[in-house]
Amino acid sequence: MVNEIKIVLHFDSNDQQKFKTLISSLYDIIDSLKDSEKDINVVVNDVGVMQFLKGNFDKYNLETLKEVMGSDVKIWICSVSLRKYGLSFNDLVDGLLLASSGMLKLMEFIKNGYVYLKI
């Protein structure tokens, strides 16, 4: 039984607009979850990425991200405590896939406590 999940997004496309749209909509979803579920954390591994996620797209664009993080951009966007909120692992993954309106694909279901989603 997995009690915490880390959501990792992989982005290997050059479509800047698609990336902006998806990341900002996912960030809004995570933000609304944070309001109601206090231990959902948004975590990224670079200050520039956090600024990018907050909407500073001019300074931190996809090319900048690729320079910083390599061609396959990976962002650890949130971790969710399943046990505390009675969430099902499947529900969480299904919710993220639905929220992306078909832009996300499940790359690996679970590996070492991480869900890998591919844009």
Coordinates of N, CA and C in Angstrom, one line a residue:
M1 N 0.8 -1.2 0.0 CA 0.0 0.0 0.0 C 0.9 1.2 0.0
V2 N 0.7 2.1 -1.0 CA 1.5 3.3 -1.1 C 0.7 4.4 -0.3
N3 N 1.4 5.1 0.6 CA 0.7 6.2 1.3 C 1.0 7.6 0.8
E4 N 2.0 7.7 0.1 CA 2.3 9.0 -0.5 C 2.8 8.8 -1.9
I5 N 2.3 9.7 -2.8 CA 2.7 9.7 -4.2 C 3.3 11.0 -4.6
K6 N 4.3 10.8 -5.4 CA 5.0 12.0 -6.0 C 4.6 12.0 -7.5
I7 N 4.1 13.1 -7.9 CA 3.7 13.2 -9.3 C 4.9 13.9 -10.1
V8 N 5.4 13.2 -11.1 CA 6.5 13.8 -11.9 C 6.0 14.0 -13.3
L9 N 6.2 15.2 -13.9 CA 5.8 15.4 -15.2 C 7.0 15.3 -16.1
H10 N 6.9 14.6 -17.2 CA 8.0 14.6 -18.2 C 7.5 15.3 -19.4
F11 N 8.3 16.2 -19.9 CA 8.0 17.0 -21.1 C 9.1 16.9 -22.1
D12 N 8.8 16.2 -23.3 CA 9.9 16.1 -24.3 C 9.4 16.7 -25.6
S13 N 8.4 17.6 -25.6 CA 8.0 18.2 -26.8 C 8.5 19.6 -26.9
N14 N 8.5 20.2 -28.1 CA 8.9 21.6 -28.2 C 7.8 22.6 -28.3
D15 N 6.6 22.1 -28.0 CA 5.4 23.0 -28.0 C 5.3 23.8 -26.8
Q16 N 5.8 25.0 -26.9 CA 5.8 25.9 -25.7 C 4.4 26.3 -25.2
Q17 N 3.5 26.5 -26.1 CA 2.1 26.9 -25.7 C 1.4 25.8 -25.0
K18 N 1.6 24.6 -25.5 CA 1.0 23.4 -24.9 C 1.5 23.2 -23.5
F19 N 2.8 23.4 -23.3 CA 3.5 23.3 -22.0 C 2.9 24.3 -21.1
K20 N 2.8 25.6 -21.5 CA 2.3 26.6 -20.6 C 0.9 26.3 -20.2
T21 N 0.1 26.0 -21.1 CA -1.4 25.7 -20.8 C -1.5 24.6 -19.8
L22 N -0.8 23.5 -20.1 CA -0.9 22.3 -19.2 C -0.4 22.6 -17.8
I23 N 0.8 23.2 -17.7 CA 1.4 23.4 -16.4 C 0.6 24.4 -15.6
S24 N 0.1 25.5 -16.3 CA -0.7 26.5 -15.5 C -2.0 25.9 -15.0
S25 N -2.6 25.0 -15.9 CA -3.9 24.4 -15.4 C -3.7 23.4 -14.3
L26 N -2.6 22.6 -14.4 CA -2.3 21.7 -13.4 C -1.9 22.4 -12.1
Y27 N -1.2 23.5 -12.2 CA -0.8 24.3 -11.0 C -2.0 24.8 -10.3
D28 N -3.0 25.3 -11.1 CA -4.3 25.8 -10.5 C -5.0 24.7 -9.8
I29 N -5.0 23.5 -10.4 CA -5.6 22.3 -9.7 C -4.9 22.0 -8.4
I30 N -3.6 22.0 -8.4 CA -2.8 21.7 -7.2 C -3.1 22.8 -6.2
D31 N -3.1 24.0 -6.7 CA -3.4 25.1 -5.7 C -4.7 25.0 -5.1
S32 N -5.7 24.6 -5.8 CA -7.1 24.5 -5.2 C -7.1 23.3 -4.2
L33 N -6.3 22.3 -4.5 CA -6.2 21.1 -3.6 C -5.5 21.6 -2.3
K34 N -4.5 22.4 -2.5 CA -3.7 22.9 -1.3 C -4.6 23.7 -0.3
D35 N -5.6 24.4 -0.9 CA -6.5 25.2 0.0 C -7.3 24.3 0.9
S36 N -7.7 23.2 0.3 CA -8.6 22.3 1.1 C -7.9 21.2 1.8
E37 N -6.7 20.8 1.3 CA -6.0 19.6 1.8 C -4.6 20.1 2.2
K38 N -4.4 20.5 3.5 CA -3.2 21.2 3.9 C -1.9 20.6 3.7
D39 N -1.8 19.2 3.5 CA -0.5 18.6 3.4 C -0.2 18.2 2.0
I40 N -0.8 18.8 1.0 CA -0.4 18.6 -0.4 C 0.6 19.7 -0.7
N41 N 1.8 19.3 -1.1 CA 2.9 20.3 -1.3 C 3.2 20.4 -2.8
V42 N 3.4 21.6 -3.3 CA 4.0 21.7 -4.6 C 5.5 21.9 -4.4
V43 N 6.2 21.0 -5.0 CA 7.7 21.0 -4.9 C 8.3 21.0 -6.3
V44 N 9.3 21.9 -6.5 CA 10.0 21.8 -7.7 C 11.5 21.8 -7.4
N45 N 12.4 21.4 -8.3 CA 13.8 21.3 -7.9 C 14.6 22.4 -8.5
D46 N 14.0 23.5 -8.8 CA 14.8 24.7 -9.2 C 14.0 25.9 -9.1
V47 N 14.6 27.0 -8.6 CA 13.9 28.3 -8.3 C 13.3 28.8 -9.6
G48 N 14.0 28.7 -10.7 CA 13.5 29.1 -12.0 C 12.3 28.4 -12.4
V49 N 12.2 27.1 -12.1 CA 11.0 26.3 -12.5 C 9.8 26.8 -11.7
M50 N 10.1 27.1 -10.4 CA 8.9 27.6 -9.6 C 8.4 29.0 -10.1
Q51 N 9.3 29.9 -10.5 CA 8.9 31.1 -11.1 C 8.1 30.9 -12.4
F52 N 8.6 29.9 -13.2 CA 7.9 29.5 -14.4 C 6.5 29.1 -14.1
L53 N 6.4 28.2 -13.1 CA 5.0 27.7 -12.8 C 4.1 28.8 -12.3
K54 N 4.7 29.8 -11.6 CA 3.8 30.9 -11.1 C 3.4 31.9 -12.2
G55 N 3.9 31.6 -13.5 CA 3.4 32.4 -14.6 C 4.4 33.4 -15.2
N56 N 5.6 33.3 -14.8 CA 6.7 34.2 -15.3 C 7.2 33.6 -16.6
F57 N 6.4 33.4 -17.6 CA 6.7 32.6 -18.8 C 7.8 33.3 -19.7
D58 N 7.9 34.7 -19.6 CA 8.8 35.4 -20.5 C 10.3 35.1 -20.0
K59 N 10.5 35.1 -18.7 CA 11.9 34.9 -18.2 C 12.2 33.4 -18.2
Y60 N 11.3 32.6 -17.8 CA 11.6 31.1 -17.7 C 10.7 30.4 -18.7
N61 N 11.2 30.3 -19.9 CA 10.4 29.6 -20.9 C 10.9 28.1 -21.1
L62 N 10.3 27.4 -21.9 CA 10.6 26.0 -22.1 C 12.1 25.8 -22.4
E63 N 12.6 26.6 -23.3 CA 14.1 26.5 -23.7 C 15.0 26.7 -22.5
T64 N 14.6 27.7 -21.6 CA 15.4 27.9 -20.4 C 15.3 26.7 -19.5
L65 N 14.1 26.1 -19.4 CA 14.0 24.9 -18.5 C 14.8 23.8 -19.1
K66 N 14.8 23.6 -20.4 CA 15.6 22.5 -21.0 C 17.1 22.7 -20.8
E67 N 17.5 24.0 -20.8 CA 19.0 24.3 -20.5 C 19.3 23.9 -19.1
V68 N 18.4 24.2 -18.2 CA 18.6 24.0 -16.7 C 18.5 22.5 -16.4
M69 N 17.5 21.8 -17.0 CA 17.1 20.5 -16.6 C 17.4 19.4 -17.6
G70 N 17.9 19.7 -18.8 CA 18.1 18.7 -19.8 C 16.9 18.6 -20.7
S71 N 17.0 17.9 -21.8 CA 16.0 17.9 -22.8 C 14.7 17.3 -22.3
D72 N 14.7 16.3 -21.4 CA 13.5 15.7 -20.9 C 13.2 16.4 -19.6
V73 N 12.4 17.4 -19.6 CA 12.1 18.2 -18.4 C 11.2 17.3 -17.4
K74 N 11.7 17.3 -16.2 CA 10.9 16.5 -15.2 C 10.6 17.5 -14.0
I75 N 9.4 17.6 -13.6 CA 9.0 18.4 -12.5 C 8.3 17.6 -11.5
W76 N 8.8 17.6 -10.3 CA 8.1 16.9 -9.2 C 7.0 18.0 -8.7
I77 N 5.8 17.8 -9.2 CA 4.8 18.9 -9.0 C 4.0 18.7 -7.7
C78 N 3.8 17.6 -7.1 CA 3.2 17.5 -5.9 C 3.3 16.1 -5.2
S79 N 3.2 16.1 -3.9 CA 3.0 14.8 -3.2 C 1.7 14.8 -2.4
V80 N 1.1 13.7 -2.4 CA -0.2 13.6 -1.8 C -0.2 12.5 -0.7
S81 N -0.7 12.8 0.5 CA -0.8 11.8 1.5 C -2.2 11.1 1.3
L82 N -2.1 9.9 0.8 CA -3.4 9.2 0.5 C -4.1 8.7 1.7
R83 N -3.4 8.2 2.7 CA -4.1 7.7 3.9 C -4.9 8.7 4.6
K84 N -4.3 9.9 4.8 CA -5.0 11.0 5.6 C -6.3 11.4 5.0
Y85 N -6.4 11.4 3.6 CA -7.6 11.9 3.0 C -8.5 10.8 2.4
G86 N -8.1 9.5 2.6 CA -8.8 8.4 2.1 C -8.9 8.4 0.5
L87 N -7.8 9.0 -0.1 CA -7.8 9.0 -1.5 C -7.3 7.7 -2.1
S88 N -7.9 7.3 -3.2 CA -7.4 6.1 -3.9 C -6.3 6.5 -4.9
F89 N -5.3 5.7 -5.0 CA -4.2 6.0 -5.9 C -4.8 6.1 -7.4
N90 N -5.7 5.2 -7.7 CA -6.3 5.3 -9.1 C -7.0 6.6 -9.3
D91 N -7.8 7.0 -8.2 CA -8.6 8.3 -8.3 C -7.7 9.5 -8.6
L92 N -6.5 9.5 -7.9 CA -5.6 10.6 -8.1 C -5.0 10.7 -9.5
V93 N -4.6 9.5 -10.0 CA -4.0 9.5 -11.3 C -5.1 9.8 -12.4
D94 N -6.3 9.2 -12.2 CA -7.4 9.4 -13.1 C -7.7 10.9 -13.2
G95 N -7.8 11.5 -12.0 CA -8.1 13.0 -11.9 C -7.1 13.8 -12.6
L96 N -5.8 13.5 -12.5 CA -4.8 14.3 -13.2 C -4.9 14.1 -14.7
L97 N -5.1 12.9 -15.1 CA -5.3 12.6 -16.6 C -6.5 13.3 -17.1
L98 N -7.6 13.2 -16.4 CA -8.8 13.9 -16.9 C -8.6 15.4 -16.9
A99 N -8.0 16.0 -15.9 CA -7.8 17.4 -15.8 C -6.9 17.9 -17.0
S100 N -6.1 17.1 -17.5 CA -5.2 17.5 -18.6 C -5.9 17.5 -20.0
S101 N -7.2 17.1 -20.0 CA -7.9 17.0 -21.3 C -7.2 16.2 -22.4
G102 N -6.6 15.1 -22.0 CA -5.9 14.3 -23.0 C -4.5 14.7 -23.3
M103 N -4.0 15.7 -22.7 CA -2.6 16.1 -23.0 C -1.6 15.3 -22.2
L104 N -2.0 14.7 -21.1 CA -1.1 13.8 -20.4 C -1.3 12.3 -20.7
K105 N -0.2 11.6 -20.7 CA -0.3 10.1 -20.9 C 0.4 9.5 -19.7
L106 N -0.1 8.4 -19.2 CA 0.5 7.7 -18.1 C 1.7 7.0 -18.7
M107 N 2.9 7.3 -18.2 CA 4.1 6.7 -18.7 C 4.5 5.5 -17.9
E108 N 4.5 5.6 -16.6 CA 4.7 4.5 -15.8 C 3.7 4.6 -14.6
F109 N 3.0 3.5 -14.3 CA 2.0 3.6 -13.3 C 2.6 4.0 -11.9
I110 N 3.5 3.2 -11.5 CA 4.2 3.5 -10.3 C 5.6 2.9 -10.2
K111 N 6.6 3.7 -9.7 CA 7.9 3.2 -9.6 C 8.5 3.9 -8.5
N112 N 8.9 3.2 -7.4 CA 9.5 3.8 -6.2 C 8.7 4.9 -5.6
G113 N 7.4 4.8 -5.6 CA 6.5 5.8 -5.0 C 6.2 7.0 -5.9
Y114 N 6.7 6.9 -7.2 CA 6.4 8.1 -8.1 C 5.5 7.6 -9.2
V115 N 4.6 8.6 -9.6 CA 3.8 8.4 -10.8 C 4.5 9.2 -11.9
Y116 N 4.8 8.6 -13.0 CA 5.4 9.3 -14.1 C 4.3 9.6 -15.2
L117 N 4.1 10.9 -15.5 CA 3.1 11.3 -16.5 C 3.9 11.9 -17.6
K118 N 3.6 11.6 -18.8 CA 4.3 12.2 -20.0 C 3.4 13.2 -20.7
I119 N 3.9 14.3 -21.1 CA 3.1 15.3 -21.8 C 3.4 15.1 -23.3

